[in-house]
CSV table of C-alpha atoms in Angstrom, one decimal:
chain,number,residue,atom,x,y,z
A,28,UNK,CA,117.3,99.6,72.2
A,29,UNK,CA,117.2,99.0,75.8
A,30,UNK,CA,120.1,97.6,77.6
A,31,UNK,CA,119.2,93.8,78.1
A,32,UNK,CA,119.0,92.1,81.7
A,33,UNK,CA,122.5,91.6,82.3
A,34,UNK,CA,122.4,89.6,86.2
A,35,UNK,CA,120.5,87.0,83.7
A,36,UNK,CA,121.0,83.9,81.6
A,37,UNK,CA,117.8,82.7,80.8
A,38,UNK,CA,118.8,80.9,77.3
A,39,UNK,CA,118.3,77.4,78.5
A,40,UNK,CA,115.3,78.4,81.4
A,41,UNK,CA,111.6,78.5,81.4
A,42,UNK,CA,109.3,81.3,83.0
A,43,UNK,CA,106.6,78.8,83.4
A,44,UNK,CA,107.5,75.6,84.5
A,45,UNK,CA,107.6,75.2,88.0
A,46,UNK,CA,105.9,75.9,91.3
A,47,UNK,CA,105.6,78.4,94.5
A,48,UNK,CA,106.8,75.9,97.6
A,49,UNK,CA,106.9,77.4,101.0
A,50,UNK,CA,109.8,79.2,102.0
A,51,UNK,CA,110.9,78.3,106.0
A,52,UNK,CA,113.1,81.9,106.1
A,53,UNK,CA,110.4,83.8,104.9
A,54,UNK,CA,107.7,82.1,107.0
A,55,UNK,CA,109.7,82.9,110.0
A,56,UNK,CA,110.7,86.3,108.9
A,57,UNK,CA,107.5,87.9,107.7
A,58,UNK,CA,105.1,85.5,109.7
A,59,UNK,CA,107.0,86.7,113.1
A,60,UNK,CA,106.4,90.6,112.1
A,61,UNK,CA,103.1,89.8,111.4
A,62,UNK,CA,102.0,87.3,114.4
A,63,UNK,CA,103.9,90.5,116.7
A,64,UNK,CA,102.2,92.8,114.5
A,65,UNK,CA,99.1,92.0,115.2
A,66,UNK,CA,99.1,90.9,119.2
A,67,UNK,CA,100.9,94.0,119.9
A,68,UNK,CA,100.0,97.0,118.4
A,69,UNK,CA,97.1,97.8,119.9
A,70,UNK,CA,97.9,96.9,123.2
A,71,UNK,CA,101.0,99.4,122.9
A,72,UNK,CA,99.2,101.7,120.7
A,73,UNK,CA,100.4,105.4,121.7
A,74,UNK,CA,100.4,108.2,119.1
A,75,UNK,CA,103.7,109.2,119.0
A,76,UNK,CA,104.7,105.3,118.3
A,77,UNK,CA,101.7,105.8,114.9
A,78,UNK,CA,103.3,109.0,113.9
A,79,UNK,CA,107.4,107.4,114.3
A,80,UNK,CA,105.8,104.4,112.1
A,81,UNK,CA,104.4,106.5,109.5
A,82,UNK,CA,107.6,108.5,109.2
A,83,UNK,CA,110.0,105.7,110.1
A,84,UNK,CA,108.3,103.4,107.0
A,85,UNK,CA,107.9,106.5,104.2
A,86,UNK,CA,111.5,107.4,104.9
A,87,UNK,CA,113.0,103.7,104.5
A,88,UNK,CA,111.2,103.2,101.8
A,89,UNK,CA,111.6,106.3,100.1
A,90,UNK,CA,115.6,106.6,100.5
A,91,UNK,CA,116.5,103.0,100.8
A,92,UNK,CA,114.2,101.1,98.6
A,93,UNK,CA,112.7,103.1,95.5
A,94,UNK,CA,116.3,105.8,95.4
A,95,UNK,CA,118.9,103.1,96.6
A,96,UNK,CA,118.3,99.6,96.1
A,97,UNK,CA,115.6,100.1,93.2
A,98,UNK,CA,116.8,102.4,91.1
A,99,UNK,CA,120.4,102.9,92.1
A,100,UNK,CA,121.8,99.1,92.9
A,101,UNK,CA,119.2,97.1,90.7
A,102,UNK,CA,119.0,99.6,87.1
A,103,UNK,CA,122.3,101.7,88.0
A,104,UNK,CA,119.9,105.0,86.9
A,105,UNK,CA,122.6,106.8,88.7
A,106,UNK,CA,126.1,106.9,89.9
A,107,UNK,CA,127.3,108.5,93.7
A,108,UNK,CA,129.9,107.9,95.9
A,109,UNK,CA,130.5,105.1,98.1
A,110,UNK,CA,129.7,106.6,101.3
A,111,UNK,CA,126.5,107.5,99.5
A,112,UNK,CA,125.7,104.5,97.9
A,113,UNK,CA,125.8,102.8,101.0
A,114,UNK,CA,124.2,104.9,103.0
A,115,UNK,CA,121.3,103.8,101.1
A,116,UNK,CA,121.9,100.4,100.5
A,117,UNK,CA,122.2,100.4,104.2
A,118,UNK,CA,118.6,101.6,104.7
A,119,UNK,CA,117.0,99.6,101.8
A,120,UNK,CA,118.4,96.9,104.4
A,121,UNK,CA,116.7,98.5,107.1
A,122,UNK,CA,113.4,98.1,105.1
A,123,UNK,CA,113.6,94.5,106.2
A,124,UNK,CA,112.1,92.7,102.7
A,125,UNK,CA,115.9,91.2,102.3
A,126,UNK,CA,119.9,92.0,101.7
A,127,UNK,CA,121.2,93.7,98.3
A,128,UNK,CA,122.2,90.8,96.8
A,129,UNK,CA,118.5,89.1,98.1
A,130,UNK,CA,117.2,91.8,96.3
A,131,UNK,CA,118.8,92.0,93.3
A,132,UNK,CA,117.7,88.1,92.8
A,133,UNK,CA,114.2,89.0,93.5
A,134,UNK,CA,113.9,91.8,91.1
A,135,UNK,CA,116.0,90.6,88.0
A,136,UNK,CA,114.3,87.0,88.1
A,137,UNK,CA,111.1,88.4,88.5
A,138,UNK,CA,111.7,91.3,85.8
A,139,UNK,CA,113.1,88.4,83.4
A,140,UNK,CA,110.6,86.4,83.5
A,141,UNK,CA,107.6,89.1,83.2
A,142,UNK,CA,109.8,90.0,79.8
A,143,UNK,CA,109.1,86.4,78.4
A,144,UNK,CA,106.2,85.5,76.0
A,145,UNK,CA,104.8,83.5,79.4
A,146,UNK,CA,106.0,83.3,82.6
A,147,UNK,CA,104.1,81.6,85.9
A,148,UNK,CA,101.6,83.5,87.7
A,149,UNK,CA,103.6,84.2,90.6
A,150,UNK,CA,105.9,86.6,88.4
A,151,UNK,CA,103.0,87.7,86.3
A,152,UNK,CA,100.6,88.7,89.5
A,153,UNK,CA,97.4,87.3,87.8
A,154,UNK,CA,96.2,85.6,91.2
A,155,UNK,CA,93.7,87.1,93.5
A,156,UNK,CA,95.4,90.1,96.3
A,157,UNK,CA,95.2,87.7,98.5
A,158,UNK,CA,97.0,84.5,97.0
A,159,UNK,CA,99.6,86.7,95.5
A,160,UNK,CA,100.8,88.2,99.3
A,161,UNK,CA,100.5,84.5,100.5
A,162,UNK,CA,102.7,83.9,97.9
A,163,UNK,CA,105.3,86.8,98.0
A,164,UNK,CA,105.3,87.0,101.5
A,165,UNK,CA,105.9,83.2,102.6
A,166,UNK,CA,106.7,81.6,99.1
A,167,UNK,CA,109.6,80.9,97.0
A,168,UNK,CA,109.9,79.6,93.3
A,169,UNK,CA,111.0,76.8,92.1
A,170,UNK,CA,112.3,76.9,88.1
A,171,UNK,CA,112.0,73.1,86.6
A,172,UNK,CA,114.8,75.0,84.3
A,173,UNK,CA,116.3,77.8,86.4
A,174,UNK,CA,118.0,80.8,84.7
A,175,UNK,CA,121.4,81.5,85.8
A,176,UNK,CA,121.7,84.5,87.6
A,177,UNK,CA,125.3,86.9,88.1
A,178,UNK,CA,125.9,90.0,90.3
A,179,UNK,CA,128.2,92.1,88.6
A,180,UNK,CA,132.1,91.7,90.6
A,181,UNK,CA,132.1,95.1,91.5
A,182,UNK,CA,128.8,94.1,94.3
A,183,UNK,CA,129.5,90.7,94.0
A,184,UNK,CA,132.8,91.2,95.9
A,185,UNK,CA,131.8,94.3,97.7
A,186,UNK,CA,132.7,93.8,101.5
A,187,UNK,CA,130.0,95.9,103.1
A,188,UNK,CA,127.2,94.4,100.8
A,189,UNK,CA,128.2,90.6,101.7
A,190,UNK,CA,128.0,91.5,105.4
A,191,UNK,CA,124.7,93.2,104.6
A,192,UNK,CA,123.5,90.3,102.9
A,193,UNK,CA,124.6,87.9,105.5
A,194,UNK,CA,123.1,89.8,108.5
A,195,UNK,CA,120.7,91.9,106.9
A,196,UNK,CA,117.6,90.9,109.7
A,197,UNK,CA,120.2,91.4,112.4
A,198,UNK,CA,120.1,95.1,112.0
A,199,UNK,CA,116.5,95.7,113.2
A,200,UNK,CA,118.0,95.0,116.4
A,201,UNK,CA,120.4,97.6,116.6
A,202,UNK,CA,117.3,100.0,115.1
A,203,UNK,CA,114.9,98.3,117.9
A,204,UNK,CA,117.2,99.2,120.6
A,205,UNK,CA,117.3,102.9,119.5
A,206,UNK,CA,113.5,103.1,119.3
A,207,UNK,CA,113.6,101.4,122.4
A,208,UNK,CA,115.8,104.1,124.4
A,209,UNK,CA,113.7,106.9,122.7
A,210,UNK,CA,109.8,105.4,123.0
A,211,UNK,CA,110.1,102.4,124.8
A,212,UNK,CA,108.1,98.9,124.0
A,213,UNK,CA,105.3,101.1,121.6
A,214,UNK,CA,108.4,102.4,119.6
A,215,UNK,CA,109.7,99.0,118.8
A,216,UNK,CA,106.5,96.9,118.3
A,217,UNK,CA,105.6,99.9,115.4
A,218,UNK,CA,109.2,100.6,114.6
A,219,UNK,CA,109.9,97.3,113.8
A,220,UNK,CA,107.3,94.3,113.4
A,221,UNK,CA,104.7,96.5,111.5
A,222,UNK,CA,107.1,98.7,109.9
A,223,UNK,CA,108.5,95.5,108.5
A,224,UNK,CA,105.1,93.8,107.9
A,225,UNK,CA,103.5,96.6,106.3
A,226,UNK,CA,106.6,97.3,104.4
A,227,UNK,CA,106.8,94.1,102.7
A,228,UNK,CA,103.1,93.7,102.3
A,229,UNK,CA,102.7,97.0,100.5
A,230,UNK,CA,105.3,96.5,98.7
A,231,UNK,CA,103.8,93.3,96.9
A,232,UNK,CA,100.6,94.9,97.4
A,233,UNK,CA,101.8,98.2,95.0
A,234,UNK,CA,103.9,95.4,92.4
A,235,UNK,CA,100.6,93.4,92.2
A,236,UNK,CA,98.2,96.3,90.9
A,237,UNK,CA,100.8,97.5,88.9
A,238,UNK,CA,101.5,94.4,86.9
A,239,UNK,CA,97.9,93.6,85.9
A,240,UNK,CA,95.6,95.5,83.5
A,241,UNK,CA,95.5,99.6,83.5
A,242,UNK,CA,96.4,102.8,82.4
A,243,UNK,CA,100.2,103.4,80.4
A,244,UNK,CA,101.7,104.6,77.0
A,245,UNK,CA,103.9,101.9,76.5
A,246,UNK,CA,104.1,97.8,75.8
A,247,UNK,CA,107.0,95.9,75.6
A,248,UNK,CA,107.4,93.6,72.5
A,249,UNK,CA,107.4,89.9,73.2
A,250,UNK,CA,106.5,90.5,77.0
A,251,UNK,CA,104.1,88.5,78.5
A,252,UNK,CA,103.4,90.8,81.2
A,253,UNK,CA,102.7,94.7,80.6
A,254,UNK,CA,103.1,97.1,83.2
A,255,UNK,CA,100.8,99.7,84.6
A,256,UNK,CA,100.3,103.2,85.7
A,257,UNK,CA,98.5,103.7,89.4
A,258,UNK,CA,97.0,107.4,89.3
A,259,UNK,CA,97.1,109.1,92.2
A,260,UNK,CA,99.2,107.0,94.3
A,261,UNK,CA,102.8,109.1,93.3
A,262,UNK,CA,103.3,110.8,96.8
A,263,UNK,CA,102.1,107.3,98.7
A,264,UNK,CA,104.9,104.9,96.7
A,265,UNK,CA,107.5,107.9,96.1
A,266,UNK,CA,106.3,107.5,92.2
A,267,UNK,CA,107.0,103.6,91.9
A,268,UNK,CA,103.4,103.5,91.0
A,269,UNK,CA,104.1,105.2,87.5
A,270,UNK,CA,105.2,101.3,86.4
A,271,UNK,CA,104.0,101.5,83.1
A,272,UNK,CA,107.1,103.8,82.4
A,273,UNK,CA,109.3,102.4,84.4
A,274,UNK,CA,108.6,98.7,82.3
A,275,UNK,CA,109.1,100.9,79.3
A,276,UNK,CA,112.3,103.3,80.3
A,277,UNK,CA,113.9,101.2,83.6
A,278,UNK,CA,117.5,103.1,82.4
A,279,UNK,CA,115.8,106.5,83.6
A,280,UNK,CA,116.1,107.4,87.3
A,281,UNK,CA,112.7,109.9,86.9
A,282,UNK,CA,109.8,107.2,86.3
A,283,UNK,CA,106.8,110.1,87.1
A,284,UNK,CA,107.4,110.7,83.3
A,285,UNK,CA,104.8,113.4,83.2
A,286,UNK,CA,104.5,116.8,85.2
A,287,UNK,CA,101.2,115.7,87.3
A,288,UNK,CA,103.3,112.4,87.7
A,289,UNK,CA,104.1,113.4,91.1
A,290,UNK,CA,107.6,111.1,91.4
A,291,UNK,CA,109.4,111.7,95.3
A,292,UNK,CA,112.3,109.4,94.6
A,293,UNK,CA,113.3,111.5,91.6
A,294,UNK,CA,113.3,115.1,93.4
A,295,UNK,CA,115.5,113.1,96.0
A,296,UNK,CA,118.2,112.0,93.1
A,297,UNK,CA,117.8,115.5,91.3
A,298,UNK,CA,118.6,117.6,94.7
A,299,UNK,CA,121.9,115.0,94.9
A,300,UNK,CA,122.7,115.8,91.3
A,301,UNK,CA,122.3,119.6,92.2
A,302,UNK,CA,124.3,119.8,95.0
A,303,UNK,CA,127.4,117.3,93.4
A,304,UNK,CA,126.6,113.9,95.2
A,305,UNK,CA,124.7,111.8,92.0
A,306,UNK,CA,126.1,112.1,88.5
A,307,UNK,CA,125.5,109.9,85.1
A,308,UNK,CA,121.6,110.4,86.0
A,309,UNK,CA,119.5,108.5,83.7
A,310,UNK,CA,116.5,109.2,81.6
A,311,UNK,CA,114.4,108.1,79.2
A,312,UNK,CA,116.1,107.3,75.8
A,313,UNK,CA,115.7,108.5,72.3
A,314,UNK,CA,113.1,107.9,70.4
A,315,UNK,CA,115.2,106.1,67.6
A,316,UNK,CA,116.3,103.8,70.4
A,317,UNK,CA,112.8,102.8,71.3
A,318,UNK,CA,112.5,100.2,68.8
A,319,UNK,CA,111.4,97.2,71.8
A,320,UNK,CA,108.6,99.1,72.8
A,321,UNK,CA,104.9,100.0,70.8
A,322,UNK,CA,103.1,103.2,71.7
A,323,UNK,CA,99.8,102.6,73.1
A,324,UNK,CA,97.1,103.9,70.8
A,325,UNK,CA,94.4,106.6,72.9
């Protein structure tokens, strides 16, 4: 059996009852990036600004979002050192969606209450493309009966992380200010308000396709939402798209489960096990272990 949820106490709450209301942080945040985003980039359009965001937003999101704050901070798939670790929590932060301890909430509410026998559409992702951004992007929600929800004292009370999490926006200035000395105004209107957009867009854009009807081997007893697999898309979301697995195995740190599963985050954690800077690397576990999940029948 699968280690439960352990940020959550959910004994007295309801995945159902409640509402999206509008969110004034997130308005400001996301709507400024994408307001900026869209007045500016093609007035300051130049090619080498496209090619920095391409490689600017794959790298962020590759080595600070799906390897650190996904699958190292929130599911702990794998253990490094703390200059490591927080290397990568530093540029998960950089991704600009929100601070670990932000995103630890996020995930672990959301994951709890897709693991319920119903939860609200705004966990489930049943909603048009559309609503669901509009939702994710400038929305919060609000629990009639809230689960209680614990960071485990060792982040908790981690020094770096609560100055992350209290300045995390702050830190696109420093990056703005590099891009700025390197590619001028271009560099920073595509290094930082459509990075940022298209980050956090995609992002929900990915979690919405992969939490509604598809391909995968696995359900989850009792869960009212079931995971699903994105073919195709491994080398675009660094192999976050292989969902069904992940829903189904979220202790293992490979989720591309099968050889043409292409899976980028994982060769990043396997090179750091190779060369002696990850250890206590997770994957899938046994089969007499499995006893929360039904196999899919072809």
């Amino acid at each position: 059996m699968m280690e439960p949820v352990i940020r959550i106490d959910g004994s007295s709450a309801s995945a159902d009852l409640g509402q999206p209301v509008l969110d004034a942080p997130k308005l400001v945040w996301n709507g400024s990036m994408l307001v900026f985003a869209i007045i500016f980039a093609i007035p300051y359009f130049t090619f080498s600004a496209l090619l920095m965001f391409f490689c600017l937003t794959y790298a962020t999101l590759l080595l600070g979002h799906s390897v650190g704050m996904h699958r190292m901070l929130i599911h702990r798939t794998f253990i490094c050192s703390k200059p490591v670790e927080r290397f990568l929590i530093y540029i998960g932060t950089l991704v600009g969606v929100a601070g670990p301890h932000g995103i630890l909430r996020v995930h672990d509410i959301r994951d709890w209450a897709q693991r319920q026998p119903r939860c609200h559409d705004f966990f489930s992702h049943r909603r048009s493309l559309l609503k669901d951004l509009r939702w994710q992007l400038f929305y919060r929600f609000e629990f009639e009966k809230p689960p209680e929800f614990f960071i485990e004292a060792n982040v908790a009370s981690d020094r770096f992380y609560i100055f992350l999490e209290k300045t995390w926006r702050w830190h696109q200035i420093l990056l703005a200010i590099l891009l700025y000395a390197i590619g001028g105004i271009p560099w920073v209107i595509w290094g930082i308000c459509m990075r940022v957009i298209v980050s956090a867009a995609g992002h929900w854009t990915i979690t919405h396709f992969c939490h509604r009807p598809g391909q995968g081997d696995w359900d989850v007893k009792g869960a009212s939402v079931q995971a699903s697999n994105l073919p195709g898309l491994g080398l675009l979301t660094y192999g976050e798209c292989w969902h069904n697995n992940h829903h189904a195995f979220p202790e293992s740190a490979r989720i591309g489960l099968e050889d043409d599963q292409h899976d980028p985050a994982w060769w990043v954690i396997k090179w750091l096990g190779e060369v002696g800077l990850a250890h206590n690397i997770g994957l899938p576990r046994a089969k007499s272990s499995r006893e929360d999940l039904t196999k899919r029948l072809i």
